Amino acid sequence: MLVEDVGLRDGSQIFVKDLGPQIAWRTVFIIEYLGPLIMHPLFISVLRPYIYSTSALNPLSYLPVSPSKGDVLYPPTQAQTVLCALITLHFLKREYETLFVHRFSSATMPFTNLFKNSGHYWVFSGINLAYFLYLPAMTSSSAFWWPKALDPETNPVVMWGAVALWVFAQVSNYKTHVTLRNLRPADGSTQRMIPRGYGFNLVTCPNYLFEALAWVAILIISGGNWAAALFLAVSGGQMMLWAKKKERRYRKEFGRQYKKKRSMIPGIW
């Protein structure tokens, strides 16, 4: 862009606003996803003998849960092992997309946002989710209220059906992210176009829909674990708000060119 392109002439005044310390969006995404990416494998393996110990020297042993019985520390169940693999792959995918797929309309954000954004992932989907998903269990890690017929530990149809749902959701989510990437010019322009194609003819933000479906699969494999349910409710609710906001923005920007549809959940939201 040249000086003449923005209308500046000899004698024009330029006002500069100090935005304070900034950090690149891409850097923030890499850091925030790194937390759960590291924590889940650590909690289920390396740290397991320590964080789930009933020793009086372990401060976590005073939580209102019983991580192990006496000196017995049960190994991870099949469902817990599958959960760790899927969640780790999920955040590996996010890191890959951050590096090679996403194009950002803004180069930077305030540096202080790094702690807010990372807190959600490092604490909520990292420490909290990992600790309660991998609690030692003798046979089944499912919640007490979860229907026994749907216990993934004893019903392989539920287990592998949920894994299939997770794979479908992740592949679909990736396809929508590639579609969004191809709509944004590589030169950093903020030009917008109407997304169409796989998923986008169904709802405004199919990427959020498929993201939520992936976490529904995690909830099923966890057997209704409360931490997984809480994470799905909070993240899903936030995505619903973002989707509604984007739907309104598309209608305002494109008018009749944009076909009215649900923002995230077909027929509901």
Backbone as CSV, one residue per row, in Angstrom:
resi,resn,N_x,N_y,N_z,CA_x,CA_y,CA_z,C_x,C_y,C_z
1,MET,0.847,-1.194,0.000,0.000,0.000,0.000,0.885,1.247,0.000
2,LEU,0.560,2.200,-0.865,1.317,3.438,-0.973,0.667,4.547,-0.176
3,VAL,1.449,5.588,0.111,0.929,6.735,0.862,-0.276,7.328,0.149
4,GLU,-0.194,7.427,-1.183,-1.283,8.025,-1.944,-2.579,7.224,-1.830
5,ASP,-2.451,5.919,-1.598,-3.635,5.054,-1.544,-4.528,5.369,-0.358
6,VAL,-3.986,5.939,0.709,-4.782,6.248,1.891,-5.143,7.730,1.957
7,GLY,-4.842,8.474,0.902,-5.268,9.874,0.839,-4.384,10.856,1.560
8,LEU,-3.179,10.464,1.949,-2.283,11.393,2.642,-1.614,12.334,1.644
9,ARG,-1.535,13.591,2.032,-0.903,14.599,1.192,0.077,15.408,2.034
10,ASP,0.820,16.265,1.401,1.750,17.133,2.115,0.977,17.984,3.122
11,GLY,1.379,17.920,4.383,0.705,18.679,5.436,-0.370,17.888,6.168
12,SER,-0.669,16.661,5.733,-1.667,15.842,6.427,-1.177,15.465,7.810
13,GLN,-2.132,15.312,8.724,-1.794,14.900,10.090,-2.041,13.408,10.254
14,ILE,-1.127,12.756,10.944,-1.260,11.327,11.233,-1.358,11.154,12.739
15,PHE,-2.426,10.487,13.190,-2.604,10.215,14.609,-2.247,8.755,14.873
16,VAL,-1.385,8.540,15.826,-0.914,7.201,16.159,-1.420,6.815,17.543
17,LYS,-2.040,5.663,17.637,-2.552,5.181,18.914,-1.630,4.100,19.466
18,ASP,-1.231,4.271,20.711,-0.371,3.284,21.360,-1.245,2.122,21.847
19,LEU,-1.090,0.969,21.241,-1.882,-0.202,21.603,-1.287,-0.982,22.765
20,GLY,-0.141,-0.535,23.239,0.506,-1.247,24.328,1.200,-2.502,23.817
21,PRO,1.752,-3.299,24.726,2.444,-4.529,24.310,1.504,-5.449,23.533
22,GLN,1.976,-5.947,22.396,1.187,-6.816,21.542,1.865,-8.178,21.372
23,ILE,1.059,-9.162,20.990,1.583,-10.495,20.708,0.822,-11.056,19.517
24,ALA,1.497,-11.790,18.671,0.884,-12.319,17.460,-0.216,-13.331,17.793
25,TRP,-1.308,-13.262,17.040,-2.407,-14.208,17.224,-1.913,-15.647,17.097
26,ARG,-1.079,-15.895,16.112,-0.592,-17.255,15.885,0.186,-17.762,17.094
27,THR,0.984,-16.896,17.692,1.767,-17.271,18.871,0.857,-17.621,20.043
28,VAL,-0.195,-16.823,20.228,-1.148,-17.078,21.312,-1.801,-18.439,21.126
29,PHE,-2.234,-18.737,19.903,-2.884,-20.019,19.646,-1.939,-21.183,19.941
30,ILE,-0.685,-21.054,19.530,0.293,-22.124,19.760,0.472,-22.370,21.257
31,ILE,0.596,-21.286,22.026,0.828,-21.405,23.469,-0.389,-21.972,24.180
32,GLU,-1.580,-21.492,23.835,-2.769,-21.927,24.576,-3.088,-23.406,24.320
33,TYR,-2.837,-23.907,23.109,-3.099,-25.314,22.829,-2.012,-26.222,23.388
34,LEU,-0.839,-25.654,23.647,0.283,-26.448,24.137,0.006,-27.017,25.526
35,GLY,-0.769,-26.276,26.345,-1.065,-26.726,27.705,-1.730,-28.086,27.745
36,PRO,-2.962,-28.219,27.214,-3.618,-29.535,27.242,-2.888,-30.581,26.417
37,LEU,-2.187,-30.168,25.383,-1.439,-31.116,24.555,-0.379,-31.842,25.382
38,ILE,0.217,-31.128,26.329,1.245,-31.723,27.190,0.630,-32.413,28.403
39,MET,-0.384,-31.784,28.986,-0.909,-32.253,30.270,-1.596,-33.612,30.209
40,HIS,-2.379,-33.862,29.179,-3.128,-35.128,29.146,-2.210,-36.351,29.123
41,PRO,-1.195,-36.401,28.262,-0.280,-37.555,28.324,0.462,-37.648,29.655
42,LEU,0.806,-36.489,30.255,1.521,-36.506,31.530,0.634,-37.035,32.662
43,PHE,-0.629,-36.593,32.705,-1.516,-36.976,33.797,-1.817,-38.473,33.780
44,ILE,-1.910,-39.056,32.588,-2.302,-40.465,32.519,-1.104,-41.402,32.662
45,SER,0.106,-40.862,32.561,1.286,-41.740,32.614,2.315,-41.288,33.638
46,VAL,3.155,-40.332,33.286,4.292,-39.943,34.127,3.866,-39.452,35.501
47,LEU,2.848,-38.581,35.550,2.432,-37.992,36.821,1.427,-38.848,37.588
48,ARG,0.928,-39.895,36.984,-0.151,-40.693,37.592,0.177,-41.200,39.001
49,PRO,1.367,-41.751,39.242,1.656,-42.256,40.594,1.708,-41.153,41.659
50,TYR,1.866,-39.925,41.247,2.027,-38.830,42.196,0.720,-38.073,42.436
51,ILE,0.018,-37.696,41.357,-1.189,-36.876,41.538,-2.364,-37.687,42.059
52,TYR,-2.340,-39.011,41.860,-3.442,-39.837,42.348,-3.059,-40.637,43.598
53,SER,-1.925,-40.312,44.184,-1.502,-41.000,45.401,-2.380,-40.583,46.579
54,THR,-2.699,-41.527,47.466,-3.486,-41.216,48.662,-2.591,-40.852,49.843
55,SER,-1.316,-40.667,49.569,-0.391,-40.271,50.628,-0.812,-38.940,51.247
56,ALA,-0.624,-38.815,52.534,-0.950,-37.558,53.218,-0.078,-36.413,52.723
57,LEU,1.025,-36.742,52.080,1.913,-35.712,51.549,1.425,-35.160,50.213
58,ASN,0.424,-35.813,49.633,-0.140,-35.350,48.356,-1.338,-34.450,48.635
59,PRO,-1.247,-33.146,48.375,-2.373,-32.244,48.664,-3.627,-32.596,47.876
60,LEU,-3.476,-33.241,46.713,-4.647,-33.607,45.917,-5.434,-34.747,46.557
61,SER,-4.808,-35.464,47.487,-5.507,-36.574,48.132,-6.615,-36.095,49.053
62,TYR,-6.648,-34.779,49.337,-7.676,-34.232,50.211,-8.903,-33.745,49.434
63,LEU,-8.879,-33.900,48.121,-10.061,-33.557,47.336,-11.188,-34.523,47.679
64,PRO,-12.460,-34.090,47.504,-13.600,-34.966,47.859,-13.807,-36.094,46.853
65,VAL,-12.747,-36.723,46.424,-12.812,-37.912,45.572,-11.769,-38.879,46.094
66,SER,-11.945,-40.136,45.797,-10.978,-41.123,46.247,-10.219,-41.658,45.034
67,PRO,-9.049,-41.085,44.730,-8.334,-41.472,43.526,-7.825,-42.902,43.519
68,SER,-7.580,-43.470,44.670,-7.130,-44.863,44.714,-7.515,-45.460,46.055
69,LYS,-7.528,-46.756,46.115,-7.923,-47.472,47.329,-6.676,-47.975,48.051
70,GLY,-6.374,-47.368,49.189,-5.196,-47.777,49.929,-3.938,-47.549,49.111
71,ASP,-3.154,-48.589,48.979,-1.903,-48.491,48.228,-2.061,-48.942,46.778
72,VAL,-3.299,-49.261,46.360,-3.541,-49.762,45.008,-3.812,-48.596,44.066
73,LEU,-3.027,-48.513,43.007,-3.240,-47.500,41.978,-3.563,-48.230,40.678
74,TYR,-4.842,-48.236,40.322,-5.274,-48.975,39.148,-4.729,-48.336,37.870
75,PRO,-4.352,-49.149,36.890,-3.865,-48.614,35.608,-5.021,-47.963,34.842
76,PRO,-4.727,-47.155,33.849,-5.792,-46.526,33.063,-6.679,-47.577,32.399
77,THR,-7.968,-47.308,32.369,-8.890,-48.208,31.685,-8.755,-48.012,30.179
78,GLN,-9.399,-48.878,29.424,-9.357,-48.749,27.965,-9.958,-47.408,27.533
79,ALA,-11.084,-47.034,28.154,-11.732,-45.778,27.796,-10.818,-44.595,28.090
80,GLN,-10.120,-44.614,29.226,-9.218,-43.520,29.574,-8.051,-43.427,28.591
81,THR,-7.540,-44.559,28.179,-6.441,-44.564,27.203,-6.905,-43.991,25.865
82,VAL,-8.101,-44.382,25.434,-8.658,-43.864,24.183,-8.898,-42.361,24.303
83,LEU,-9.428,-41.925,25.436,-9.677,-40.495,25.652,-8.392,-39.683,25.531
84,CYS,-7.335,-40.161,26.162,-6.065,-39.441,26.116,-5.552,-39.344,24.681
85,ALA,-5.672,-40.442,23.935,-5.206,-40.439,22.544,-5.999,-39.449,21.700
86,LEU,-7.330,-39.445,21.856,-8.175,-38.571,21.040,-7.969,-37.102,21.387
87,ILE,-7.880,-36.800,22.675,-7.695,-35.403,23.085,-6.327,-34.891,22.652
88,THR,-5.318,-35.731,22.767,-3.975,-35.331,22.310,-3.971,-35.073,20.807
89,LEU,-4.603,-35.959,20.032,-4.697,-35.766,18.586,-5.486,-34.498,18.246
90,HIS,-6.508,-34.223,19.039,-7.314,-33.019,18.810,-6.461,-31.760,18.895
91,PHE,-5.641,-31.676,19.925,-4.833,-30.463,20.095,-3.618,-30.457,19.163
92,LEU,-3.141,-31.625,18.755,-2.120,-31.662,17.707,-2.689,-31.101,16.401
93,LYS,-3.930,-31.465,16.107,-4.606,-30.935,14.918,-4.731,-29.423,15.012
94,ARG,-5.086,-28.925,16.174,-5.217,-27.478,16.350,-3.881,-26.760,16.142
95,GLU,-2.810,-27.359,16.630,-1.500,-26.747,16.436,-1.140,-26.742,14.945
96,TYR,-1.421,-27.831,14.270,-1.138,-27.912,12.830,-1.921,-26.838,12.078
97,GLU,-3.202,-26.704,12.401,-4.034,-25.708,11.721,-3.541,-24.295,12.008
98,THR,-3.082,-24.057,13.224,-2.550,-22.741,13.570,-1.332,-22.406,12.723
99,LEU,-0.485,-23.389,12.503,0.755,-23.155,11.761,0.557,-23.113,10.248
100,PHE,-0.349,-23.954,9.744,-0.398,-24.142,8.294,-1.749,-23.858,7.626
101,VAL,-2.808,-23.662,8.397,-4.130,-23.480,7.790,-4.704,-22.089,8.035
102,HIS,-4.795,-21.687,9.281,-5.494,-20.443,9.603,-4.792,-19.202,9.049
103,ARG,-5.607,-18.276,8.583,-5.139,-16.942,8.211,-5.879,-15.948,9.083
104,PHE,-5.134,-15.059,9.724,-5.706,-14.155,10.713,-5.936,-12.769,10.114
105,SER,-7.115,-12.203,10.415,-7.441,-10.869,9.903,-6.658,-9.792,10.629
106,SER,-6.273,-10.065,11.876,-5.457,-9.123,12.657,-4.129,-9.791,12.981
107,ALA,-3.068,-9.009,12.929,-1.740,-9.583,13.160,-1.483,-9.853,14.639
108,THR,-1.951,-8.937,15.493,-1.626,-9.044,16.917,-2.841,-8.816,17.806
109,MET,-2.682,-9.127,19.082,-3.673,-8.828,20.119,-2.915,-8.314,21.339
110,PRO,-3.607,-7.673,22.293,-2.926,-7.219,23.510,-2.238,-8.383,24.226
111,PHE,-1.032,-8.142,24.712,-0.253,-9.202,25.344,-0.982,-9.816,26.533
112,THR,-1.749,-9.010,27.267,-2.451,-9.515,28.455,-3.499,-10.567,28.104
113,ASN,-3.982,-10.559,26.849,-4.965,-11.567,26.438,-4.379,-12.972,26.434
114,LEU,-3.046,-13.060,26.362,-2.400,-14.367,26.361,-2.763,-15.151,27.614
115,PHE,-2.802,-14.470,28.760,-3.073,-15.151,30.031,-4.542,-15.547,30.140
116,LYS,-5.434,-14.705,29.636,-6.862,-15.037,29.663,-7.160,-16.220,28.755
117,ASN,-6.642,-16.159,27.525,-6.900,-17.239,26.571,-6.250,-18.548,27.015
118,SER,-5.009,-18.454,27.467,-4.302,-19.660,27.888,-4.917,-20.259,29.142
119,GLY,-5.439,-19.405,30.021,-6.061,-19.898,31.244,-7.202,-20.852,30.952
120,HIS,-8.007,-20.507,29.930,-9.143,-21.366,29.573,-8.654,-22.755,29.182
121,TYR,-7.619,-22.814,28.348,-7.148,-24.102,27.844,-6.252,-24.834,28.842
122,TRP,-5.329,-24.113,29.479,-4.397,-24.767,30.403,-5.105,-25.275,31.657
123,VAL,-6.064,-24.508,32.159,-6.755,-24.893,33.398,-7.994,-25.731,33.104
124,PHE,-8.846,-25.231,32.206,-10.161,-25.842,31.991,-10.077,-27.148,31.212
125,SER,-9.399,-27.112,30.044,-9.288,-28.346,29.252,-7.970,-29.058,29.504
126,GLY,-7.112,-28.461,30.331,-5.852,-29.084,30.686,-5.934,-29.743,32.047
127,ILE,-5.626,-28.991,33.100,-5.559,-29.542,34.453,-6.878,-30.155,34.904
128,ASN,-7.971,-29.389,34.826,-9.261,-29.864,35.336,-9.755,-31.093,34.582
129,LEU,-9.770,-31.004,33.257,-10.287,-32.114,32.458,-9.412,-33.354,32.601
130,ALA,-8.100,-33.172,32.531,-7.201,-34.323,32.599,-7.269,-35.014,33.964
131,TYR,-7.277,-34.239,35.036,-7.275,-34.840,36.374,-8.501,-35.732,36.579
132,PHE,-9.682,-35.229,36.225,-10.908,-35.975,36.510,-11.226,-37.046,35.465
133,LEU,-10.685,-36.900,34.259,-10.909,-37.953,33.262,-10.140,-39.217,33.591
134,TYR,-8.953,-39.069,34.188,-8.071,-40.212,34.379,-8.016,-40.697,35.818
135,LEU,-9.024,-40.348,36.618,-9.089,-40.876,37.989,-9.026,-42.404,37.964
136,PRO,-8.204,-43.013,38.799,-8.102,-44.478,38.811,-9.440,-45.141,39.101
137,ALA,-9.750,-46.172,38.340,-10.989,-46.934,38.532,-10.679,-48.417,38.349
138,MET,-11.357,-49.256,39.146,-11.065,-50.683,39.099,-11.510,-51.298,37.765
139,THR,-12.722,-50.992,37.335,-13.242,-51.583,36.102,-13.756,-50.531,35.126
140,SER,-14.571,-49.595,35.607,-15.177,-48.608,34.721,-14.984,-47.205,35.282
141,SER,-14.702,-46.258,34.390,-14.520,-44.870,34.807,-15.772,-44.040,34.561
142,SER,-16.878,-44.700,34.185,-18.120,-43.978,33.893,-18.717,-43.371,35.155
143,ALA,-19.453,-42.261,34.975,-20.121,-41.597,36.090,-21.240,-42.492,36.631
144,PHE,-21.604,-42.284,37.901,-22.602,-43.144,38.544,-23.968,-43.031,37.873
145,TRP,-24.245,-41.871,37.243,-25.560,-41.656,36.647,-25.629,-42.129,35.196
146,TRP,-24.488,-42.499,34.631,-24.442,-42.888,33.218,-25.087,-44.263,33.048
147,PRO,-25.998,-44.441,32.072,-26.659,-45.746,31.879,-25.651,-46.879,31.673
148,LYS,-25.815,-47.963,32.417,-24.875,-49.074,32.322,-24.833,-49.665,30.915
149,ALA,-25.963,-49.604,30.217,-26.011,-50.148,28.861,-25.137,-49.343,27.903
150,LEU,-24.831,-48.103,28.274,-24.018,-47.232,27.428,-22.595,-47.084,27.948
151,ASP,-22.217,-47.944,28.884,-20.855,-47.891,29.422,-19.871,-48.299,28.330
152,PRO,-18.983,-47.411,27.911,-18.047,-47.748,26.825,-17.065,-48.855,27.196
153,GLU,-16.851,-49.079,28.481,-15.923,-50.129,28.902,-16.492,-51.521,28.635
154,THR,-17.818,-51.645,28.673,-18.451,-52.965,28.506,-19.227,-53.077,27.206
155,ASN,-19.432,-51.963,26.531,-20.188,-51.977,25.280,-19.311,-51.440,24.146
156,PRO,-18.696,-52.322,23.377,-17.798,-51.872,22.311,-18.489,-51.062,21.218
157,VAL,-19.804,-51.275,21.045,-20.540,-50.492,20.048,-20.543,-49.016,20.439
158,VAL,-20.738,-48.749,21.727,-20.716,-47.373,22.221,-19.311,-46.785,22.084
159,MET,-18.316,-47.555,22.507,-16.927,-47.080,22.453,-16.517,-46.703,21.036
160,TRP,-16.617,-47.637,20.124,-16.090,-47.414,18.779,-17.049,-46.599,17.919
161,GLY,-18.328,-46.597,18.302,-19.262,-45.693,17.634,-18.920,-44.249,17.945
162,ALA,-18.562,-43.977,19.212,-18.159,-42.625,19.614,-16.834,-42.235,18.977
163,VAL,-15.911,-43.194,18.852,-14.636,-42.909,18.178,-14.894,-42.541,16.717
164,ALA,-15.807,-43.279,16.057,-16.158,-42.972,14.669,-16.766,-41.575,14.566
165,LEU,-17.620,-41.215,15.519,-18.208,-39.875,15.535,-17.113,-38.826,15.683
166,TRP,-16.134,-39.084,16.549,-15.029,-38.144,16.762,-14.216,-37.966,15.483
167,VAL,-13.918,-39.056,14.797,-13.149,-38.971,13.549,-13.922,-38.175,12.507
168,PHE,-15.213,-38.468,12.356,-16.049,-37.721,11.410,-16.041,-36.231,11.734
169,ALA,-16.200,-35.912,13.014,-16.254,-34.507,13.431,-14.935,-33.793,13.175
170,GLN,-13.830,-34.462,13.458,-12.518,-33.831,13.275,-12.213,-33.600,11.795
171,VAL,-12.492,-34.589,10.964,-12.254,-34.438,9.521,-13.149,-33.338,8.959
172,SER,-14.404,-33.323,9.383,-15.349,-32.309,8.907,-14.934,-30.916,9.369
173,ASN,-14.500,-30.814,10.616,-14.036,-29.532,11.142,-12.845,-29.019,10.345
174,TYR,-11.927,-29.923,10.017,-10.753,-29.535,9.223,-11.163,-29.042,7.835
175,LYS,-12.117,-29.733,7.207,-12.573,-29.338,5.869,-13.173,-27.936,5.898
176,THR,-13.938,-27.614,6.941,-14.532,-26.272,7.017,-13.461,-25.215,7.270
177,HIS,-12.437,-25.546,8.021,-11.350,-24.594,8.258,-10.582,-24.309,6.966
178,VAL,-10.399,-25.337,6.144,-9.734,-25.123,4.854,-10.590,-24.238,3.957
179,THR,-11.907,-24.448,3.985,-12.811,-23.599,3.205,-12.696,-22.143,3.639
180,LEU,-12.691,-21.903,4.936,-12.568,-20.535,5.447,-11.213,-19.939,5.083
181,ARG,-10.172,-20.749,5.134,-8.839,-20.260,4.778,-8.798,-19.801,3.330
182,ASN,-9.408,-20.566,2.448,-9.363,-20.249,1.025,-10.184,-19.012,0.665
183,LEU,-11.055,-18.575,1.594,-11.830,-17.362,1.349,-11.042,-16.105,1.686
184,ARG,-9.981,-16.274,2.470,-9.220,-15.104,2.912,-7.925,-14.991,2.113
185,PRO,-7.704,-13.856,1.437,-6.485,-13.689,0.635,-5.230,-13.852,1.486
186,ALA,-4.175,-14.364,0.861,-2.926,-14.609,1.575,-2.180,-13.327,1.911
187,ASP,-2.608,-12.186,1.342,-1.896,-10.923,1.577,-2.308,-10.236,2.870
188,GLY,-3.149,-10.907,3.692,-3.562,-10.322,4.961,-4.759,-9.408,4.854
189,SER,-5.404,-9.355,3.705,-6.577,-8.507,3.506,-7.723,-8.951,4.409
190,THR,-8.555,-8.010,4.816,-9.726,-8.318,5.645,-10.974,-8.524,4.798
191,GLN,-10.803,-8.644,3.499,-11.932,-8.856,2.597,-12.684,-10.126,2.997
192,ARG,-14.011,-10.051,2.986,-14.832,-11.191,3.371,-15.644,-11.687,2.179
193,MET,-15.872,-12.990,2.139,-16.743,-13.600,1.145,-17.664,-14.580,1.849
194,ILE,-18.754,-14.930,1.212,-19.707,-15.858,1.811,-19.182,-17.289,1.681
195,PRO,-18.983,-17.987,2.802,-18.517,-19.381,2.715,-19.622,-20.306,2.226
196,ARG,-19.278,-21.192,1.333,-20.238,-22.151,0.794,-19.581,-23.523,0.712
197,GLY,-20.414,-24.527,0.516,-19.878,-25.872,0.376,-20.150,-26.727,1.591
198,TYR,-19.287,-27.702,1.831,-19.477,-28.709,2.877,-19.780,-28.078,4.231
199,GLY,-20.982,-28.339,4.737,-21.385,-27.839,6.047,-21.969,-26.447,6.027
200,PHE,-21.470,-25.576,5.168,-21.893,-24.183,5.174,-23.281,-23.979,4.571
201,ASN,-23.757,-24.943,3.788,-25.115,-24.858,3.273,-26.131,-25.312,4.313
202,LEU,-25.617,-25.859,5.413,-26.484,-26.354,6.487,-26.645,-25.323,7.597
203,VAL,-25.517,-24.781,8.066,-25.517,-23.751,9.116,-24.441,-22.719,8.795
204,THR,-24.474,-21.609,9.499,-23.495,-20.549,9.266,-22.096,-20.966,9.695
205,CYS,-21.990,-21.628,10.831,-20.682,-21.993,11.393,-20.576,-23.505,11.612
206,PRO,-20.458,-24.272,10.541,-20.330,-25.720,10.720,-19.041,-26.118,11.438
207,ASN,-18.025,-25.248,11.392,-16.795,-25.556,12.120,-17.069,-25.676,13.615
208,TYR,-17.945,-24.811,14.150,-18.317,-24.902,15.562,-19.188,-26.135,15.815
209,LEU,-20.084,-26.432,14.880,-20.938,-27.615,15.019,-20.091,-28.876,15.122
210,PHE,-19.124,-29.038,14.223,-18.295,-30.245,14.224,-17.359,-30.281,15.430
211,GLU,-16.903,-29.114,15.876,-16.081,-29.055,17.087,-16.876,-29.565,18.286
212,ALA,-18.124,-29.121,18.393,-18.979,-29.564,19.497,-19.250,-31.063,19.411
213,LEU,-19.466,-31.579,18.198,-19.713,-33.016,18.040,-18.510,-33.840,18.496
214,ALA,-17.313,-33.335,18.251,-16.112,-34.047,18.696,-16.091,-34.169,20.214
215,TRP,-16.526,-33.107,20.908,-16.533,-33.152,22.369,-17.723,-33.937,22.906
216,VAL,-18.800,-34.054,22.126,-19.885,-34.967,22.492,-19.351,-36.395,22.495
217,ALA,-18.538,-36.732,21.501,-17.926,-38.062,21.445,-17.037,-38.302,22.669
218,ILE,-16.273,-37.280,23.057,-15.423,-37.397,24.253,-16.283,-37.633,25.492
219,LEU,-17.401,-36.928,25.593,-18.308,-37.099,26.731,-18.840,-38.532,26.786
220,ILE,-19.195,-39.080,25.640,-19.723,-40.450,25.596,-18.660,-41.453,26.032
221,ILE,-17.454,-41.310,25.498,-16.380,-42.250,25.844,-16.006,-42.126,27.318
222,SER,-16.160,-40.942,27.885,-15.849,-40.748,29.308,-16.944,-41.303,30.202
223,GLY,-18.057,-41.724,29.611,-19.159,-42.244,30.418,-19.837,-41.164,31.236
224,GLY,-19.971,-39.973,30.662,-20.669,-38.883,31.342,-19.853,-38.196,32.416
225,ASN,-18.535,-38.224,32.294,-17.672,-37.551,33.273,-18.068,-36.087,33.414
226,TRP,-18.182,-35.605,34.668,-18.703,-34.257,34.895,-17.781,-33.178,34.321
227,ALA,-16.473,-33.409,34.343,-15.535,-32.420,33.811,-15.685,-32.305,32.296
228,ALA,-15.906,-33.447,31.612,-16.129,-33.424,30.169,-17.447,-32.745,29.843
229,ALA,-18.470,-33.003,30.658,-19.774,-32.370,30.444,-19.686,-30.857,30.649
230,LEU,-18.951,-30.442,31.681,-18.800,-29.013,31.952,-18.045,-28.324,30.824
231,PHE,-16.972,-28.952,30.348,-16.200,-28.354,29.266,-17.042,-28.231,27.999
232,LEU,-17.827,-29.266,27.694,-18.703,-29.225,26.517,-19.739,-28.120,26.657
233,ALA,-20.329,-27.973,27.850,-21.355,-26.959,28.060,-20.792,-25.548,27.910
234,VAL,-19.635,-25.299,28.513,-19.053,-23.951,28.474,-18.532,-23.616,27.078
235,SER,-17.743,-24.517,26.496,-17.178,-24.238,25.169,-18.274,-24.232,24.109
236,GLY,-19.234,-25.154,24.231,-20.342,-25.185,23.279,-21.189,-23.929,23.367
237,GLY,-21.444,-23.482,24.599,-22.218,-22.247,24.777,-21.506,-21.050,24.188
238,GLN,-20.194,-20.980,24.373,-19.425,-19.873,23.816,-19.454,-19.900,22.289
239,MET,-19.322,-21.093,21.711,-19.359,-21.203,20.255,-20.733,-20.827,19.699
240,MET,-21.793,-21.127,20.440,-23.138,-20.742,20.009,-23.277,-19.224,19.943
241,LEU,-22.689,-18.541,20.910,-22.733,-17.074,20.914,-21.916,-16.512,19.753
242,TRP,-20.726,-17.071,19.536,-19.889,-16.620,18.411,-20.604,-16.855,17.083
243,ALA,-21.264,-18.016,16.953,-21.952,-18.345,15.705,-23.105,-17.383,15.446
244,LYS,-23.855,-17.065,16.486,-24.978,-16.121,16.334,-24.461,-14.746,15.937
245,LYS,-23.357,-14.339,16.515,-22.763,-13.042,16.171,-22.310,-13.021,14.710
246,LYS,-21.711,-14.116,14.249,-21.254,-14.179,12.865,-22.435,-14.214,11.902
247,GLU,-23.501,-14.911,12.279,-24.706,-14.943,11.444,-25.263,-13.537,11.241
248,ARG,-25.354,-12.767,12.307,-25.859,-11.390,12.194,-24.935,-10.534,11.343
249,ARG,-23.623,-10.745,11.479,-22.669,-9.950,10.711,-22.774,-10.262,9.218
250,TYR,-22.946,-11.523,8.878,-23.098,-11.902,7.476,-24.356,-11.277,6.881
251,ARG,-25.455,-11.313,7.638,-26.710,-10.744,7.134,-26.578,-9.238,6.921
252,LYS,-25.897,-8.582,7.837,-25.720,-7.133,7.716,-24.803,-6.783,6.554
253,GLU,-23.740,-7.564,6.378,-22.738,-7.252,5.359,-23.179,-7.639,3.950
254,PHE,-23.850,-8.794,3.818,-24.172,-9.288,2.487,-25.644,-9.155,2.114
255,GLY,-26.483,-8.804,3.084,-27.898,-8.569,2.785,-28.571,-9.797,2.195
256,ARG,-29.291,-9.591,1.075,-30.050,-10.679,0.458,-29.171,-11.734,-0.190
257,GLN,-27.900,-11.408,-0.399,-26.999,-12.401,-0.977,-26.788,-13.575,-0.023
258,TYR,-26.967,-13.284,1.266,-26.715,-14.337,2.254,-28.023,-15.037,2.598
259,LYS,-28.071,-16.339,2.360,-29.260,-17.128,2.631,-29.432,-17.337,4.131
260,LYS,-30.597,-16.995,4.644,-30.875,-17.123,6.075,-30.853,-18.592,6.481
261,LYS,-30.168,-18.888,7.601,-30.069,-20.263,8.094,-29.760,-20.235,9.587
262,ARG,-29.778,-21.391,10.211,-29.385,-21.477,11.616,-27.895,-21.209,11.732
263,SER,-27.493,-20.688,12.885,-26.099,-20.292,13.030,-25.159,-21.447,13.337
264,MET,-25.622,-22.457,14.118,-24.704,-23.533,14.491,-25.357,-24.902,14.538
265,ILE,-26.551,-25.025,15.119,-27.206,-26.325,15.262,-28.426,-26.377,14.347
266,PRO,-28.445,-27.260,13.358,-29.560,-27.311,12.404,-30.928,-27.411,13.082
267,GLY,-31.805,-26.503,12.717,-33.171,-26.531,13.224,-33.351,-26.045,14.647
268,ILE,-32.265,-25.725,15.332,-32.361,-25.334,16.744,-31.747,-23.955,17.000
269,TRP,-30.491,-23.759,16.592,-29.771,-22.511,16.948,-29.008,-21.981,15.730
